[in-house]
Short mmCIF file of C-alpha atoms in Angstrom, two decimals:
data_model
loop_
_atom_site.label_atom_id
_atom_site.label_comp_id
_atom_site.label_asym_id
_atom_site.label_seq_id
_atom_site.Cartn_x
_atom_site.Cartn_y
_atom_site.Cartn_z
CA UNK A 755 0.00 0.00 0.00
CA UNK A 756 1.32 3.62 -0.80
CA UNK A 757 2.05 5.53 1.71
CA UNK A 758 1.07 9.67 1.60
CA UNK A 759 4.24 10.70 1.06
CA UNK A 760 5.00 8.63 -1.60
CA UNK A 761 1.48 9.73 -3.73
CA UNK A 762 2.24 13.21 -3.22
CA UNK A 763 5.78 12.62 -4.65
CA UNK A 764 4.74 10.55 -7.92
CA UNK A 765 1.86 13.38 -8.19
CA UNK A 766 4.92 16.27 -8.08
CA UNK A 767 2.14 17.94 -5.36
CA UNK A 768 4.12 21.36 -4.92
CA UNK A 769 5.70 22.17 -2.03
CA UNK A 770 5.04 25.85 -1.86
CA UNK A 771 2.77 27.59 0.96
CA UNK A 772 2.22 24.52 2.56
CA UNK A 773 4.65 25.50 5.73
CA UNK A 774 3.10 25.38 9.74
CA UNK A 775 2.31 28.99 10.60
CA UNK A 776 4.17 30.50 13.74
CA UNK A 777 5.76 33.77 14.22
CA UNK A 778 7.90 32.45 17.61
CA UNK A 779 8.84 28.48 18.26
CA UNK A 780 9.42 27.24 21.62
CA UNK A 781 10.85 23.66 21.62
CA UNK A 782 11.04 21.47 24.34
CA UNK A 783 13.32 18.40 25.10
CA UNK A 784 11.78 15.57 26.13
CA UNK A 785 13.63 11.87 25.91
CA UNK A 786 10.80 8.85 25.22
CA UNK A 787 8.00 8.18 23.39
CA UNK A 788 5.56 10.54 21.57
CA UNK A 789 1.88 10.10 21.00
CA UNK A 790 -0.15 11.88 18.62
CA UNK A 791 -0.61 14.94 20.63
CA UNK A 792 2.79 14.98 21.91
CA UNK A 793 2.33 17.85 24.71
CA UNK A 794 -0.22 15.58 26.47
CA UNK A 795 0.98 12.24 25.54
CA UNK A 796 4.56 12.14 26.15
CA UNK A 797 6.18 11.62 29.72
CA UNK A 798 5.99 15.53 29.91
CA UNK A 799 3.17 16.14 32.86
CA UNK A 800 -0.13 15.97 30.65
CA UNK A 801 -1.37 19.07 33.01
CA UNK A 802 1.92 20.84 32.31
CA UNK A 803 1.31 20.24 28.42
CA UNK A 804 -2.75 21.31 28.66
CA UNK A 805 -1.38 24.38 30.60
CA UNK A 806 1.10 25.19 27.81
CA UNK A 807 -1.35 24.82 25.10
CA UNK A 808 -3.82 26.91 26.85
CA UNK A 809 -1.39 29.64 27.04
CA UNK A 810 -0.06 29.86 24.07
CA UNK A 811 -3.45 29.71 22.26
CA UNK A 812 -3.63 32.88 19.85
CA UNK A 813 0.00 34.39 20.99
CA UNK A 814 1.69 33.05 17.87
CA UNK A 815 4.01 30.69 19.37
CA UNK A 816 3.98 27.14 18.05
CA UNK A 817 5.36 24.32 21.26
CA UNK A 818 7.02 21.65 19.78
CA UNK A 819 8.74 18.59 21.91
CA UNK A 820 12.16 17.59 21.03
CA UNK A 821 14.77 14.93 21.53
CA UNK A 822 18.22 14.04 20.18
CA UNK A 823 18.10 11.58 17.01
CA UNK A 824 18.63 7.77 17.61
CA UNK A 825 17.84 5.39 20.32
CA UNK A 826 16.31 6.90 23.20
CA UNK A 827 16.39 5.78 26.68
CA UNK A 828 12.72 5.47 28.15
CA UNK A 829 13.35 7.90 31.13
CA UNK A 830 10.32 9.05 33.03
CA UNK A 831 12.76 11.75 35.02
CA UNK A 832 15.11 13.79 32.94
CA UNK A 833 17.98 15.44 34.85
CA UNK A 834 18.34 18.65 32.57
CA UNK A 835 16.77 19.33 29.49
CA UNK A 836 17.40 22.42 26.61
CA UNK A 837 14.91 24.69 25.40
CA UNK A 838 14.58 26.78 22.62
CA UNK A 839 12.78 30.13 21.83
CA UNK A 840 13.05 31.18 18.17
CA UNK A 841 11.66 34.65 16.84
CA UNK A 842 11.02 34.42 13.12
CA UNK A 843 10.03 37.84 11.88
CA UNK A 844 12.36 39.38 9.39
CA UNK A 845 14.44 42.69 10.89
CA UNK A 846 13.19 40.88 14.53
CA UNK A 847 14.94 37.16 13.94
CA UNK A 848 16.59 35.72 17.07
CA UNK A 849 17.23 32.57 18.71
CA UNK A 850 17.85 31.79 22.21
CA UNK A 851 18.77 28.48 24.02
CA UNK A 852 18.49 27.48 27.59
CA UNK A 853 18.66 24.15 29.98
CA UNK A 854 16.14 23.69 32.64
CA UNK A 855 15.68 20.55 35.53
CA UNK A 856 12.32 21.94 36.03
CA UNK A 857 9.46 22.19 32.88
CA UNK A 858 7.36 23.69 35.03
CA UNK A 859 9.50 26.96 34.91
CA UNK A 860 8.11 26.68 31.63
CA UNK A 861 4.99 28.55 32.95
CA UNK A 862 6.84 31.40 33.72
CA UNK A 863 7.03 32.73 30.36
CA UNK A 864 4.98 35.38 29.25
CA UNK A 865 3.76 33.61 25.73
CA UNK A 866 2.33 36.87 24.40
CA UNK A 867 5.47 38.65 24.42
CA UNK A 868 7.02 35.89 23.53
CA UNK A 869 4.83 35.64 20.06
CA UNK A 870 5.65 39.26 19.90
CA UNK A 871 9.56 39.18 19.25
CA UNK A 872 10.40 40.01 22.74
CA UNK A 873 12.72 37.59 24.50
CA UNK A 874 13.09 39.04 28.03
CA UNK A 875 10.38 36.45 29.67
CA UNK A 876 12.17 33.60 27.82
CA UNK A 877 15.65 34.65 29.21
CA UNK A 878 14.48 35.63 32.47
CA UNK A 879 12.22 32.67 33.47
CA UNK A 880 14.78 29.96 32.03
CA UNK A 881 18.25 31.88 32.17
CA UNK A 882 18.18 31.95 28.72
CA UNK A 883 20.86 33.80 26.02
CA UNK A 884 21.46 33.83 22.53
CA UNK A 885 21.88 30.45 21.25
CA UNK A 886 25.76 30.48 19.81
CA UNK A 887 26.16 27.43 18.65
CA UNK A 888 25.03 25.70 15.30
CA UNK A 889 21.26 26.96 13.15
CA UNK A 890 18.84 24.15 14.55
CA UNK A 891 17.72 21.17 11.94
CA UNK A 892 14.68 19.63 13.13
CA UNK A 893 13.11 17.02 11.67
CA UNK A 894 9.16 15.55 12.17
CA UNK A 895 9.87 11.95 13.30
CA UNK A 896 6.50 11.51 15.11
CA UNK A 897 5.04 8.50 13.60
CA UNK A 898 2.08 8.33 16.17
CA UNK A 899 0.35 11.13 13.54
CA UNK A 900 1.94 9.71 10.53
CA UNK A 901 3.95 6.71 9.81
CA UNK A 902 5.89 8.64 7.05
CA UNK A 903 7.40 11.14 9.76
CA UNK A 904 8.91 7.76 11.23
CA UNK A 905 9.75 5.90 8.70
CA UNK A 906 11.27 9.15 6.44
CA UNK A 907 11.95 11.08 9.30
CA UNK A 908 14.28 8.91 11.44
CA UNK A 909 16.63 8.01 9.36
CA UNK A 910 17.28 11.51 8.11
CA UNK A 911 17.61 13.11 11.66
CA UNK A 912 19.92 9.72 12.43
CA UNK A 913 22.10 10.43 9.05
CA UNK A 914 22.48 14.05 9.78
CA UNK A 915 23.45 13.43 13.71
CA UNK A 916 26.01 10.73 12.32
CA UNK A 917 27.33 12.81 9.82
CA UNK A 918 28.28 15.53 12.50
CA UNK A 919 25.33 17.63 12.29
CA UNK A 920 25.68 19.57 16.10
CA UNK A 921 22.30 20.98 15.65
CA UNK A 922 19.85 18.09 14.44
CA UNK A 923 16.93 17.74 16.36
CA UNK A 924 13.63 15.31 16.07
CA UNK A 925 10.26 17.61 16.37
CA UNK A 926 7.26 16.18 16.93
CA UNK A 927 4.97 17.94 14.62
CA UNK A 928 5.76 20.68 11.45
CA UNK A 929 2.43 19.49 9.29
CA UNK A 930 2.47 18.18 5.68
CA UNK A 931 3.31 14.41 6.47
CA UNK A 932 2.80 14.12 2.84
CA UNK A 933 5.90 15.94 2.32
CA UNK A 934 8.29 13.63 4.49
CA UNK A 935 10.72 13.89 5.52
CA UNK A 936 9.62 17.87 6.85
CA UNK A 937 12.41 19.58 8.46
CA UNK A 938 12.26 23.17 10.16
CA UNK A 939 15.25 25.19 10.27
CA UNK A 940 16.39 27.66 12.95
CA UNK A 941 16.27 31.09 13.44
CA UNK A 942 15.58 31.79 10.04
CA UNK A 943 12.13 30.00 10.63
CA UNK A 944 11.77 28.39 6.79
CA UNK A 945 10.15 25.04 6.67
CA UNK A 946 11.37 22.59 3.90
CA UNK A 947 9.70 19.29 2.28
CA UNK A 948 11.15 15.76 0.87
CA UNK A 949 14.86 16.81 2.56
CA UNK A 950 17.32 14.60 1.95
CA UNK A 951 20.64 14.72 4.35
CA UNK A 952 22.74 16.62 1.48
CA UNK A 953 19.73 19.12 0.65
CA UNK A 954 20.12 20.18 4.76
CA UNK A 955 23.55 20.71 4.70
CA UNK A 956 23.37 23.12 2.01
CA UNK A 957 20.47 24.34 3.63
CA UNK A 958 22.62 24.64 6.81
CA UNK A 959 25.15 26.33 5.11
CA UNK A 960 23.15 28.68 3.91
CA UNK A 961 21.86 29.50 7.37
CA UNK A 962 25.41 30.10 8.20
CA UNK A 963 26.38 32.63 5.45
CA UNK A 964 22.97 34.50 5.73
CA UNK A 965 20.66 32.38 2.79
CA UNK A 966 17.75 31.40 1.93
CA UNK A 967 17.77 27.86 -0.03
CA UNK A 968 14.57 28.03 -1.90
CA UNK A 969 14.81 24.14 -3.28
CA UNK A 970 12.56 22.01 -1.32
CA UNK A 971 11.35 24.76 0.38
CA UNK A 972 7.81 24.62 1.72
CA UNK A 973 7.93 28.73 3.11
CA UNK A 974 8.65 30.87 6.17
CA UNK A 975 6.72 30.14 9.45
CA UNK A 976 6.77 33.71 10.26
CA UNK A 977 3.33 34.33 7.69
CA UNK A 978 0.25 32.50 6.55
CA UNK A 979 0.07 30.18 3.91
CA UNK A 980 -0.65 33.12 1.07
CA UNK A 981 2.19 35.09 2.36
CA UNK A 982 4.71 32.24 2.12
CA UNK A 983 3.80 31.46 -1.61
CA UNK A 984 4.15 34.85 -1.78
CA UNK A 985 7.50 35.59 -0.65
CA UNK A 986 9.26 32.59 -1.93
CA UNK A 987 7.47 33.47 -5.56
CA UNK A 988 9.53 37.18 -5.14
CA UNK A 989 12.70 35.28 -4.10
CA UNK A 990 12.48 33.31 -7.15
CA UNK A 991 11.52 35.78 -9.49
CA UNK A 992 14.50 38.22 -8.63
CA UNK A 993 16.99 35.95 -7.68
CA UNK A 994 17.21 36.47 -3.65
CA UNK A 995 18.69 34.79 -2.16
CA UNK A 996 19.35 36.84 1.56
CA UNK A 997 17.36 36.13 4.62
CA UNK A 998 15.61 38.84 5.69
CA UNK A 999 15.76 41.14 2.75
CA UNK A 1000 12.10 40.22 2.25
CA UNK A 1001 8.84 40.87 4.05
CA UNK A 1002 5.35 40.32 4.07
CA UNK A 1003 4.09 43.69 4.86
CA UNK A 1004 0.67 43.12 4.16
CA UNK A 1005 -2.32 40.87 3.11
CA UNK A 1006 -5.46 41.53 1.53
CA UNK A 1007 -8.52 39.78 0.57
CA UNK A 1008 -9.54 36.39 1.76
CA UNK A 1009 -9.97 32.42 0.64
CA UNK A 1010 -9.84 31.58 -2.09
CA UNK A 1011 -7.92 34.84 -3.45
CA UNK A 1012 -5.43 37.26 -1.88
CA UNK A 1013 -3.48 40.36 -2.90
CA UNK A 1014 -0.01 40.00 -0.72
CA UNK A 1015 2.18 42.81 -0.60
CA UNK A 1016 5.79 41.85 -0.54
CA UNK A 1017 8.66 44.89 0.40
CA UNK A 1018 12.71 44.41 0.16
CA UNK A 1019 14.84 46.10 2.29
CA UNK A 1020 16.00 48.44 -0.41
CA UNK A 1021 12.50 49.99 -0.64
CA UNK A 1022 11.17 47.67 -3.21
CA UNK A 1023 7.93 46.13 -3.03
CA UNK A 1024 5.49 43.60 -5.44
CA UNK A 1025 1.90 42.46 -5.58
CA UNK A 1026 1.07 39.32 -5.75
CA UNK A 1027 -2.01 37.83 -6.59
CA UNK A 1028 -2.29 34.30 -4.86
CA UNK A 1029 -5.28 31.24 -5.29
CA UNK A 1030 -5.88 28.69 -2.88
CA UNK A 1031 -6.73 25.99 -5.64
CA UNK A 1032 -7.19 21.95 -4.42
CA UNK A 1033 -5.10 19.16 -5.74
CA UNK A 1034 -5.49 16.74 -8.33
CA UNK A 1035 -6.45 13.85 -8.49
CA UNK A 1036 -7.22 13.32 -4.52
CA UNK A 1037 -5.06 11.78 -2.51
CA UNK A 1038 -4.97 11.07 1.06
CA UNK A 1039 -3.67 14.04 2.95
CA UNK A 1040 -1.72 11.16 5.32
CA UNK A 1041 -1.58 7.76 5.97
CA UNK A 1042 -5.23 6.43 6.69
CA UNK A 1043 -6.95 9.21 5.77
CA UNK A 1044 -10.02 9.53 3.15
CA UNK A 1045 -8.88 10.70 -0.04
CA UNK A 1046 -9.49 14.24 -0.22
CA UNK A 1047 -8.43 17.24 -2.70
CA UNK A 1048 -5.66 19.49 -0.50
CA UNK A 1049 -5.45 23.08 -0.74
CA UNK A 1050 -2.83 24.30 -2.56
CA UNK A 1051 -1.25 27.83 -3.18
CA UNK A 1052 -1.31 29.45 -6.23
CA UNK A 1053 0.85 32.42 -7.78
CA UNK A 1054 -1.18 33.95 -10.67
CA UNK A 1055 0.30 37.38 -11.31
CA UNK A 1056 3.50 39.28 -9.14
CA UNK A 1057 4.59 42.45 -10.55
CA UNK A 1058 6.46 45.46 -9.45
CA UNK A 1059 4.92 48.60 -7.32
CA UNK A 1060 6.48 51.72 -8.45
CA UNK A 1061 8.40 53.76 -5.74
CA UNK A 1062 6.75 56.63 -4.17
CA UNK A 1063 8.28 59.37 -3.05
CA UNK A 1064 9.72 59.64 -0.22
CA UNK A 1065 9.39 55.54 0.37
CA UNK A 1066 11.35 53.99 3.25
CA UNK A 1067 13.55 51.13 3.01
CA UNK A 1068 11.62 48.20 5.39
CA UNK A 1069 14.37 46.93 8.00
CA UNK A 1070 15.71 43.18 6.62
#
């Protein structure tokens, strides 16, 4: 039997727009096994995930469990674990790592500010700094919400963490497990589909020279689906490749049609006209699913505003 992934491949289902939304990212380590809704199923305290969820419900921060690739000892009790805090807005991008023996300080951070760009709560709460170290690959390897993420997903993280990879990471959830292996990469915040370990390290490398790699990608967490077909239709079109010369600065209109307004850093800006369309033929949108038709974003028109005077650069 096919699996989702594999259908969406064969069909060539495109890749762009189809990113999770979330302006901030606060990842969690946590050793053991997942279950479908990690927060609550996972030996994290269920009522420390509810509480979580319930507080970061319409802030714009995304929690996401993680745990170093490979074989993973069952541990109820875990010593000290890291956490994460990753801004994604362009002209606001930041991450910032810290280690914690107690998840419940999690509760101590001010979510709203967080989802704002602000990342006083995060340091003061959990002793947090700038993370110094390595951009952050994480990879979906939660097969208890799709068996692709495990069987496509594991591997990869395992190949990149073998290979010397300081920063891979298994998430448990980035949506799209028809695009296995889905990997999320840190600050920058772009999500990418169908990685393979050699397509990350350029991706990686990018990261580390200030790039965008727009192969595989799937768009940038910080905007909604229109905006991220937007954007990554721009980069394309004019050959940029630097993170955060572009921005979604605004977007009108509503399903199934926008008008996305897309500024560079230099003062330039485009409209773009995007269509949420559905695929086909259907296909299951994962693995035991009802065949179904899923949305997809299309670019039908992106040309260049003229410059009024007096126009502002917008920071990058």
């Amino acid at each position: 039997m096919s699996t989702c992934a594999k259908v969406s491949r064969d069909l060539a289902e495109p890749l762009m727009g189809t990113a999770a939304t979330a302006r901030t990212w606060l990842l969690v380590e946590q050793s053991g096994p997942w279950g479908a809704d990690a927060l609550t199923s996972s030996h994290l305290d269920p009522a420390l995930g509810r509480a979580l969820k319930r507080a970061a419900d319409g802030t714009g921060v995304r929690i996401a469990l993680i745990r170093r690739p490979g074989r993973h000892a069952d541990c109820h009790t875990v010593a000290e674990r890291q956490v994460y805090a990753a801004h994604t807005t362009p002209g606001n991008t930041w991450l910032h790592s810290a280690t914690t023996s107690d998840p419940g300080q999690l509760l101590d951070l001010d979510l709203a500010r967080l989802g704002r760009g602000l990342p006083g709560t995060f340091d003061t709460a959990l002793g947090g700094r700038p993370h110094t170290g390595d951009p952050l690959a994480l990879v979906c390897t939660n097969g208890k919400r799709d068996r692709c993420c495990a069987l496509l997903g594991r591997p990869l993280a395992a190949e990149l963490a073998a290979s010397g990879v300081a920063g891979a990471w298994e998430v448990t959830h980035l949506g799209g497990h028809r695009f296995s292996p889905t990997l999320l990469v840190l600050p920058f915040g772009y999500v990418y589909g169908r990685a393979e370990a050699h397509t990350v390290k350029e991706v990686l490398q990018g990261v580390r020279e200030g790039r965008v790699v727009t192969e595989g990608c799937r768009g940038g967490s910080a905007w909604e689906r229109p905006g991220q077909a937007a954007e990554l239709a721009v980069r394309a079109a004019v050959s940029e490749g630097t993170a955060g010369a572009l921005n979604v600065v605004r977007t009108e209109g509503g399903a199934p049609r926008w008008e996305v307004t897309v500024a560079h850093a230099d003062g330039r800006r485009w409209l773009v006209t995007v269509a949420r369309g559905a695929s086909s033929p259907p296909r299951a949108e994962s693995c035991g699913s009802a065949l179904g038709s899923p949305a997809r974003m299309d670019v039908l028109a992106l040309h260049e505003l003229p410059r009024t005077a007096g126009a502002r650069s917008v920071p990058g």
